[in-house]
Short mmCIF file of C-alpha atoms in Angstrom, two decimals:
data_model
loop_
_atom_site.label_atom_id
_atom_site.label_comp_id
_atom_site.label_asym_id
_atom_site.label_seq_id
_atom_site.Cartn_x
_atom_site.Cartn_y
_atom_site.Cartn_z
CA MET W 725 99.71 133.14 107.28
CA LYS W 726 99.43 129.37 107.30
CA ALA W 727 99.55 128.01 103.49
CA SER W 728 100.85 124.71 102.62
CA ALA W 729 102.94 126.03 99.36
CA ARG W 730 106.22 125.21 100.08
CA ASN W 731 107.55 128.13 98.34
CA GLN W 732 106.91 131.59 99.80
CA PHE W 733 108.77 134.44 98.64
CA VAL W 734 108.44 137.96 100.24
CA GLY W 735 109.34 140.65 98.13
CA THR W 736 108.13 144.37 96.84
CA VAL W 737 106.17 145.17 93.73
CA THR W 738 108.45 146.79 91.41
CA GLU W 739 105.85 147.00 88.51
CA VAL W 740 102.21 146.38 87.10
CA LEU W 741 100.99 145.54 83.97
CA ILE W 742 97.45 145.71 83.21
CA GLY W 743 95.67 143.77 80.20
CA ALA W 744 92.14 143.11 79.49
CA VAL W 745 91.34 140.42 82.05
CA ASN W 746 94.70 139.40 83.35
CA ALA W 747 97.70 141.31 85.14
CA GLU W 748 101.44 140.94 85.41
CA VAL W 749 103.08 141.62 88.62
CA HIS W 750 106.71 142.05 89.26
CA VAL W 751 108.07 141.20 92.76
CA GLY W 752 111.75 142.09 93.72
CA LEU W 753 113.21 139.51 96.02
CA LYS W 754 115.97 140.89 98.59
CA GLY W 755 118.31 139.01 97.12
CA GLY W 756 118.12 140.89 93.69
CA GLU W 757 115.78 138.23 92.01
CA THR W 758 112.97 139.05 90.58
CA ILE W 759 109.27 136.87 90.31
CA VAL W 760 107.01 137.65 88.02
CA ALA W 761 103.28 136.70 88.75
CA SER W 762 100.28 136.36 86.56
CA ILE W 763 97.14 137.32 88.26
CA THR W 764 93.52 138.32 87.09
CA LYS W 765 92.97 142.00 86.55
CA GLU W 766 90.16 141.80 89.23
CA SER W 767 92.91 140.77 92.12
CA VAL W 768 95.20 143.56 91.39
CA GLU W 769 92.14 145.90 92.07
CA LYS W 770 90.65 143.90 95.24
CA LEU W 771 94.23 143.81 96.81
CA ALA W 772 94.90 147.23 95.34
CA ILE W 773 98.40 145.98 94.21
CA LYS W 774 100.69 148.63 93.16
CA THR W 775 104.23 149.59 92.88
CA GLY W 776 106.01 149.69 96.60
CA ILE W 777 103.65 147.15 98.43
CA GLU W 778 105.45 144.05 100.04
CA VAL W 779 103.80 140.92 98.85
CA ILE W 780 104.41 137.45 99.49
CA ALA W 781 104.59 135.34 96.35
CA LEU W 782 103.64 131.62 96.83
CA VAL W 783 104.38 128.84 94.56
CA LYS W 784 103.63 125.03 95.15
CA ALA W 785 106.64 122.55 94.38
CA PRO W 786 105.13 120.39 91.82
CA GLN W 787 104.72 123.74 89.53
CA ILE W 788 108.67 123.90 89.17
CA ILE W 789 110.81 122.31 86.82
CA ILE W 790 114.53 122.40 87.30
CA VAL W 791 116.87 122.80 84.46
CA THR W 792 120.85 121.80 85.10
CA ASP W 793 121.88 122.33 81.43
CA PHE W 794 120.43 124.95 79.18
CA GLY W 795 121.68 123.71 76.29
CA GLY W 796 121.72 126.89 74.40
CA TYR W 797 118.24 127.09 74.70
CA ARG W 798 116.18 129.78 76.33
CA LEU W 799 113.03 129.21 77.95
CA SER W 800 109.49 131.48 77.83
CA ALA W 801 108.77 130.95 81.58
CA ARG W 802 109.24 134.16 83.14
CA ASN W 803 110.73 132.74 86.42
CA GLN W 804 114.06 131.31 86.05
CA LEU W 805 116.32 131.62 89.55
CA GLN W 806 119.41 130.08 90.05
CA GLY W 807 120.94 128.04 92.68
CA MET W 808 122.38 125.39 94.50
CA ILE W 809 120.72 122.14 95.21
CA THR W 810 120.98 121.59 98.98
CA GLN W 811 118.65 118.39 99.48
CA VAL W 812 117.22 115.89 97.63
CA LYS W 813 114.06 113.79 99.05
CA PRO W 814 113.31 110.83 97.20
CA GLY W 815 109.58 109.46 97.43
CA ALA W 816 108.43 106.37 95.73
CA VAL W 817 107.85 108.13 92.75
CA ASN W 818 108.38 111.75 93.08
CA ALA W 819 111.32 113.44 94.94
CA GLU W 820 112.01 116.76 96.69
CA VAL W 821 114.44 118.66 95.56
CA ASP W 822 115.85 122.05 97.51
CA ILE W 823 117.41 124.58 96.03
CA GLU W 824 119.50 127.58 97.67
CA LEU W 825 119.27 131.24 95.93
CA LYS W 826 122.08 133.52 96.01
CA GLY W 827 120.36 135.55 98.48
CA GLY W 828 119.44 133.07 100.82
CA GLU W 829 115.74 131.96 99.81
CA GLN W 830 115.35 128.34 99.34
CA VAL W 831 113.15 127.05 96.82
CA ALA W 832 111.37 123.55 96.82
CA ALA W 833 110.93 121.54 93.88
CA THR W 834 108.77 118.37 93.22
CA VAL W 835 110.28 116.00 90.33
CA THR W 836 109.84 112.44 89.32
CA ASN W 837 112.84 110.10 91.04
CA ASP W 838 113.69 109.50 87.17
CA SER W 839 114.45 112.83 86.68
CA VAL W 840 116.55 113.21 89.68
CA GLU W 841 118.30 110.19 87.92
CA ALA W 842 118.65 111.48 84.43
CA LEU W 843 119.54 115.17 85.63
CA GLY W 844 122.24 113.73 88.45
CA LEU W 845 120.11 115.95 90.90
CA SER W 846 122.59 115.97 93.93
CA LYS W 847 123.37 117.87 96.94
CA GLY W 848 126.04 120.87 96.09
CA LYS W 849 125.20 120.98 92.31
CA PRO W 850 123.82 124.27 90.49
CA ALA W 851 120.00 124.00 89.14
CA THR W 852 117.79 126.51 87.87
CA ALA W 853 114.32 126.51 89.11
CA VAL W 854 111.95 127.27 86.36
CA PHE W 855 108.00 128.46 86.65
CA LYS W 856 105.58 129.91 84.81
CA ALA W 857 104.03 133.68 86.02
CA GLY W 858 100.73 131.78 85.93
CA ALA W 859 102.21 129.23 89.04
CA VAL W 860 102.55 132.42 91.33
CA ILE W 861 99.62 133.77 94.09
CA LEU W 862 100.24 136.88 95.71
CA ALA W 863 99.59 137.44 99.16
CA VAL W 864 98.92 141.00 100.67
CA ALA W 865 98.53 142.11 104.40
CA GLY W 866 95.75 143.58 105.49
CA MET P 1084 83.07 111.38 81.81
CA LYS P 1085 85.57 109.37 83.21
CA ALA P 1086 88.72 112.15 83.95
CA SER P 1087 91.33 111.43 86.48
CA ALA P 1088 91.20 115.05 87.98
CA ARG P 1089 90.41 114.54 91.52
CA ASN P 1090 87.83 117.90 91.75
CA GLN P 1091 84.99 117.77 89.52
CA PHE P 1092 82.80 120.29 90.85
CA VAL P 1093 78.84 120.90 88.98
CA GLY P 1094 77.94 124.11 88.26
CA THR P 1095 76.03 126.89 86.34
CA VAL P 1096 77.92 129.75 84.58
CA THR P 1097 77.02 133.26 86.00
CA GLU P 1098 79.28 135.40 84.45
CA VAL P 1099 81.77 135.45 81.29
CA LEU P 1100 84.23 138.02 80.95
CA ILE P 1101 86.03 137.97 77.32
CA GLY P 1102 89.42 139.70 77.01
CA ALA P 1103 91.87 139.61 73.86
CA VAL P 1104 93.28 136.23 74.38
CA ASN P 1105 91.92 135.07 77.49
CA ALA P 1106 88.20 134.66 79.30
CA GLU P 1107 87.23 134.37 82.73
CA VAL P 1108 84.20 132.37 83.69
CA HIS P 1109 82.39 132.49 87.05
CA VAL P 1110 80.46 128.89 88.02
CA GLY P 1111 77.76 128.94 90.70
CA LEU P 1112 78.20 125.78 92.96
CA LYS P 1113 75.03 124.21 94.41
CA GLY P 1114 76.25 125.06 97.84
CA GLY P 1115 76.64 128.39 96.98
CA GLU P 1116 80.43 129.03 96.35
CA THR P 1117 81.42 130.29 92.74
CA ILE P 1118 84.29 128.89 90.97
CA VAL P 1119 86.38 131.48 88.39
CA ALA P 1120 87.89 129.76 85.64
CA SER P 1121 90.43 131.23 83.35
CA ILE P 1122 90.20 129.94 80.02
CA THR P 1123 90.95 130.65 76.32
CA LYS P 1124 89.02 132.98 74.30
CA GLU P 1125 88.82 130.22 71.69
CA SER P 1126 87.38 127.83 74.04
CA VAL P 1127 84.78 130.10 75.19
CA GLU P 1128 83.52 129.78 71.73
CA LYS P 1129 84.32 126.69 70.51
CA LEU P 1130 82.03 125.23 73.45
CA ALA P 1131 79.41 127.94 73.14
CA ILE P 1132 79.86 129.39 76.88
CA LYS P 1133 77.55 131.50 78.13
CA THR P 1134 75.66 132.43 81.26
CA GLY P 1135 73.09 129.79 82.51
CA ILE P 1136 74.62 126.38 81.00
CA GLU P 1137 75.91 123.76 83.59
CA VAL P 1138 79.08 122.95 83.18
CA ILE P 1139 81.88 120.75 85.23
CA ALA P 1140 85.04 122.41 86.69
CA LEU P 1141 88.05 120.38 86.60
CA VAL P 1142 91.14 120.98 89.11
CA LYS P 1143 94.14 118.58 89.69
CA ALA P 1144 94.56 117.76 93.33
CA PRO P 1145 98.28 119.26 92.92
CA GLN P 1146 97.08 122.48 92.00
CA ILE P 1147 95.36 123.06 95.60
CA ILE P 1148 97.12 125.14 98.43
CA ILE P 1149 95.79 124.67 101.59
CA VAL P 1150 95.50 127.76 103.94
CA THR P 1151 94.48 127.07 107.79
CA ASP P 1152 95.11 130.64 108.81
CA PHE P 1153 95.74 133.84 106.79
CA GLY P 1154 97.07 135.66 109.38
CA GLY P 1155 95.74 138.96 107.96
CA TYR P 1156 96.67 138.09 104.56
CA ARG P 1157 94.63 138.20 101.75
CA LEU P 1158 95.36 136.07 98.38
CA SER P 1159 95.29 137.08 94.66
CA ALA P 1160 93.88 133.48 94.34
CA ARG P 1161 90.24 133.82 92.87
CA ASN P 1162 89.11 130.33 94.24
CA GLN P 1163 89.09 129.85 97.96
CA LEU P 1164 86.80 127.58 99.06
CA GLN P 1165 86.20 127.09 103.14
CA GLY P 1166 85.54 123.40 104.49
CA MET P 1167 86.39 120.85 107.06
CA ILE P 1168 89.08 118.45 106.88
CA THR P 1169 87.78 114.71 106.42
CA GLN P 1170 90.66 113.02 105.81
CA VAL P 1171 94.41 112.94 105.77
CA LYS P 1172 96.38 110.41 103.69
CA PRO P 1173 100.17 110.33 103.91
CA GLY P 1174 102.42 109.09 101.31
CA ALA P 1175 106.36 108.86 100.73
CA VAL P 1176 106.69 112.42 99.94
CA ASN P 1177 102.97 113.80 99.58
CA ALA P 1178 99.54 113.43 101.24
CA GLU P 1179 96.49 113.64 99.84
CA VAL P 1180 93.86 116.04 101.96
CA ASP P 1181 90.04 116.03 101.59
CA ILE P 1182 88.26 119.04 102.44
CA GLU P 1183 84.68 118.97 102.89
CA LEU P 1184 82.65 122.40 101.80
CA LYS P 1185 79.51 123.76 103.75
CA GLY P 1186 77.28 122.48 100.32
CA GLY P 1187 78.87 119.29 100.78
CA GLU P 1188 81.10 119.29 97.92
CA GLN P 1189 84.36 117.65 98.65
CA VAL P 1190 87.84 119.16 97.59
CA ALA P 1191 91.47 117.03 97.22
CA ALA P 1192 94.75 118.58 97.39
CA THR P 1193 98.21 117.03 97.39
CA VAL P 1194 100.52 118.76 99.42
CA THR P 1195 104.04 117.56 101.03
CA ASN P 1196 103.91 115.75 104.44
CA ASP P 1197 106.19 118.30 105.76
CA SER P 1198 103.10 120.87 105.46
CA VAL P 1199 100.74 118.40 106.96
CA GLU P 1200 102.92 118.59 109.81
CA ALA P 1201 103.48 122.47 109.62
CA LEU P 1202 100.17 123.34 109.45
CA GLY P 1203 98.78 120.35 111.93
CA LEU P 1204 96.76 119.33 109.31
CA SER P 1205 94.22 116.46 110.49
CA LYS P 1206 90.17 115.20 110.47
CA GLY P 1207 88.01 117.82 111.50
CA LYS P 1208 90.16 120.80 111.44
CA PRO P 1209 88.74 124.11 109.30
CA ALA P 1210 90.82 124.55 106.39
CA THR P 1211 90.89 126.80 103.03
CA ALA P 1212 91.46 125.19 99.74
CA VAL P 1213 93.07 128.10 97.54
CA PHE P 1214 93.64 127.26 93.78
CA LYS P 1215 94.27 129.78 90.62
CA ALA P 1216 91.52 130.65 88.11
CA GLY P 1217 94.18 129.17 85.35
CA ALA P 1218 94.02 126.12 87.38
CA VAL P 1219 90.61 125.26 86.28
CA ILE P 1220 89.32 123.10 83.17
CA LEU P 1221 85.87 123.11 82.03
CA ALA P 1222 83.67 120.53 80.72
CA VAL P 1223 80.32 120.93 78.59
CA ALA P 1224 77.79 118.61 77.81
CA GLY P 1225 76.90 118.05 73.83
CA MET N 1112 119.00 120.72 77.24
CA LYS N 1113 118.68 118.84 80.89
CA ALA N 1114 115.42 120.24 82.39
CA SER N 1115 113.17 117.98 84.73
CA ALA N 1116 109.61 118.52 82.89
CA ARG N 1117 108.63 114.84 81.95
CA ASN N 1118 107.25 116.15 78.58
CA GLN N 1119 109.21 117.72 75.96
CA PHE N 1120 107.77 117.65 72.56
CA VAL N 1121 109.44 119.01 69.64
CA GLY N 1122 107.77 120.93 67.17
CA THR N 1123 107.41 123.87 64.87
CA VAL N 1124 105.40 127.17 65.76
CA THR N 1125 102.53 127.01 63.35
CA GLU N 1126 100.79 130.49 64.54
CA VAL N 1127 101.09 133.39 66.94
CA LEU N 1128 97.92 135.22 68.36
CA ILE N 1129 99.20 138.52 70.55
CA GLY N 1130 97.10 139.57 73.47
CA ALA N 1131 97.26 142.58 75.54
CA VAL N 1132 99.57 140.75 78.11
CA ASN N 1133 99.44 137.26 77.21
CA ALA N 1134 100.09 135.00 73.59
CA GLU N 1135 98.80 132.13 72.54
CA VAL N 1136 101.10 130.14 70.48
CA HIS N 1137 100.55 126.69 68.45
CA VAL N 1138 102.97 123.97 67.92
CA GLY N 1139 103.04 121.64 65.54
CA LEU N 1140 104.36 118.15 66.21
CA LYS N 1141 105.99 115.73 63.63
CA GLY N 1142 102.80 113.15 64.21
CA GLY N 1143 100.25 115.53 63.49
CA GLU N 1144 99.08 116.70 66.82
CA THR N 1145 99.25 120.79 67.93
CA ILE N 1146 100.05 121.64 71.10
CA VAL N 1147 98.54 125.43 71.86
CA ALA N 1148 100.92 127.55 74.99
CA SER N 1149 99.91 130.57 76.56
CA ILE N 1150 103.01 132.89 77.42
CA THR N 1151 102.98 136.28 78.42
CA LYS N 1152 103.93 138.48 75.25
CA GLU N 1153 107.02 139.66 76.57
CA SER N 1154 108.35 135.92 76.21
CA VAL N 1155 107.13 135.84 72.71
CA GLU N 1156 109.32 139.05 72.14
CA LYS N 1157 112.22 138.07 74.11
CA LEU N 1158 112.23 134.70 72.20
CA ALA N 1159 111.36 136.17 69.05
CA ILE N 1160 108.89 133.32 68.77
CA LYS N 1161 107.38 133.78 65.10
CA THR N 1162 105.84 130.98 62.72
CA GLY N 1163 108.30 128.73 61.57
CA ILE N 1164 110.55 128.27 63.80
CA GLU N 1165 111.23 124.89 65.97
CA VAL N 1166 110.95 124.70 69.72
CA ILE N 1167 110.27 122.25 72.53
CA ALA N 1168 107.24 122.50 74.12
CA LEU N 1169 107.93 121.35 78.24
CA VAL N 1170 104.81 119.87 80.47
CA LYS N 1171 105.31 118.61 84.11
CA ALA N 1172 104.06 115.51 84.46
CA PRO N 1173 101.64 116.51 87.68
CA GLN N 1174 99.62 119.11 85.08
CA ILE N 1175 98.20 116.49 82.92
CA ILE N 1176 94.57 115.04 83.28
CA ILE N 1177 93.83 111.36 81.98
CA VAL N 1178 90.24 111.07 80.62
CA THR N 1179 89.37 107.73 79.28
CA ASP N 1180 85.37 108.41 78.55
CA PHE N 1181 84.19 111.85 77.67
CA GLY N 1182 80.71 110.91 78.03
CA GLY N 1183 79.66 113.22 75.25
CA TYR N 1184 81.38 115.94 77.17
CA ARG N 1185 83.89 118.13 75.82
CA LEU N 1186 86.73 120.52 77.59
CA SER N 1187 88.22 123.83 77.64
CA ALA N 1188 91.67 122.59 77.73
CA ARG N 1189 93.49 123.41 74.63
CA ASN N 1190 95.68 120.09 74.65
CA GLN N 1191 93.83 116.89 74.31
CA LEU N 1192 96.70 114.28 73.11
CA GLN N 1193 94.83 111.07 72.39
CA GLY N 1194 96.85 107.69 72.87
CA MET N 1195 97.27 104.26 74.48
CA ILE N 1196 99.01 103.76 78.17
CA THR N 1197 102.21 101.93 77.78
CA GLN N 1198 103.02 101.83 81.64
CA VAL N 1199 101.40 102.52 84.79
CA LYS N 1200 104.06 102.53 87.75
CA PRO N 1201 102.21 102.97 91.24
CA GLY N 1202 103.93 104.95 94.04
CA ALA N 1203 102.47 105.53 97.86
CA VAL N 1204 99.75 108.09 96.83
CA ASN N 1205 100.84 108.85 93.45
CA ALA N 1206 101.22 106.79 90.05
CA GLU N 1207 102.96 107.77 86.74
CA VAL N 1208 101.21 106.83 83.70
CA ASP N 1209 102.56 107.13 80.22
CA ILE N 1210 100.44 107.30 76.89
CA GLU N 1211 102.27 106.65 73.85
CA LEU N 1212 100.50 109.03 70.68
CA LYS N 1213 100.07 107.88 67.34
CA GLY N 1214 103.21 109.57 66.15
CA GLY N 1215 105.39 107.87 68.57
CA GLU N 1216 105.98 110.62 71.21
CA GLN N 1217 105.53 109.69 74.61
CA VAL N 1218 103.27 111.28 77.37
CA ALA N 1219 104.18 111.33 81.23
CA ALA N 1220 101.10 111.80 83.61
CA THR N 1221 100.94 112.08 87.86
CA VAL N 1222 97.60 110.93 88.68
CA THR N 1223 96.83 109.85 92.32
CA ASN N 1224 96.54 105.74 92.73
CA ASP N 1225 92.52 106.37 93.38
CA SER N 1226 92.14 107.54 89.83
CA VAL N 1227 93.98 104.68 88.05
CA GLU N 1228 91.61 102.59 90.22
CA ALA N 1229 88.65 104.37 89.13
CA LEU N 1230 89.37 104.99 85.72
CA GLY N 1231 90.97 101.28 85.23
CA LEU N 1232 94.17 102.69 83.94
CA SER N 1233 96.55 99.65 82.51
CA LYS N 1234 98.74 99.15 79.61
CA GLY N 1235 97.41 98.87 76.27
CA LYS N 1236 94.06 100.74 77.14
CA PRO N 1237 93.18 104.14 74.84
CA ALA N 1238 93.51 107.91 77.06
CA THR N 1239 93.56 110.92 76.43
CA ALA N 1240 96.28 113.28 77.97
CA VAL N 1241 94.49 116.74 78.84
CA PHE N 1242 96.18 119.65 79.88
CA LYS N 1243 95.63 123.44 79.82
CA ALA N 1244 97.76 125.98 77.34
CA GLY N 1245 99.07 127.63 80.32
CA ALA N 1246 100.36 124.67 81.67
CA VAL N 1247 103.25 124.79 78.78
CA ILE N 1248 106.61 126.50 78.71
CA LEU N 1249 108.34 126.71 75.12
CA ALA N 1250 112.24 126.55 74.44
CA VAL N 1251 113.65 128.06 71.82
CA ALA N 1252 117.12 127.38 70.53
CA GLY N 1253 119.93 130.24 70.52
#
């Protein structure tokens, strides 16, 4: 698959919760992290998504928030992946920040240059990539 | 209406599914495509959204993923609009890619320059604009 | 908390609506505005979100649409914050637009340069920052 989403995580479905209109799908990554996706019930049915199948979780870089210090706060976002910054690519207004997770997966986040400065984002520093379940698209083979 | 959302599709509501908190609204475009919007149940009620009324579906360019080759995969995203790339405007980190649908509507997507290169995005090539139902805002007259 | 989300609104929870999978949380700001967040039911439970507690509502700048003229239209987006533009920072493709609300809060939105031109966005002009409930992440202390 050739898709522009910078983040494409391969994993296995570990849980599916069905609501009236929406559903929540849990995807286990090889490094041990879990990604939670909120998709419509109809997509779960059409794509026959169920526990045990392999999927790719796609997340666009602008959907991801970087947190360097929680300061005692907990976030409602279901996806909070801890890692180490491997690269900061500054642009005119926005920068791309790459974070490597413990399992080796790379996460790319687009943040403003102001945030890069305010948070002191630079190579080698720890950071958490935070995104909502609603930001995740699932891809299923076949 | 003057709104910054690059994508503003005029269409007619063809279906409304109501859940406990959220609702799903289907909007038929003149070119034959359907756009699916996930909005709250309260918005459906306040805006009196029902089958047959005309609406505008707004989608921000950074919410859209471009797929050039599905490679046998199917995506959970409810909106997958096929077209032809009419323009690629590169920036420092991000680029804007314009896709023309068969019905003539234009779709603008913001992707990274890296994705433009990796996918070989250029004028005249076919591409699919993919976005989640949750990325769509509906506008109703009156 | 040090997070890259440009918009971090401090407020108090005024209402919590629970659905099958998702929930809707209303947050009152000091200036009188209300921000509506759509988060999963599980997050409401884990973070013990209930009426009266203080939270921070985080919203990324690229999630926000700027409307300068509704032209008789009403929008499904639950968050529509009126204010005055205090700054426009143009980049290569995108610009950051800052809007000050009546209560003094600042809202940062990322829009394309084309939208800045098309809408005539400039310092001192009134504008409404529009974003979906699904774009909001809540942070809770402790």
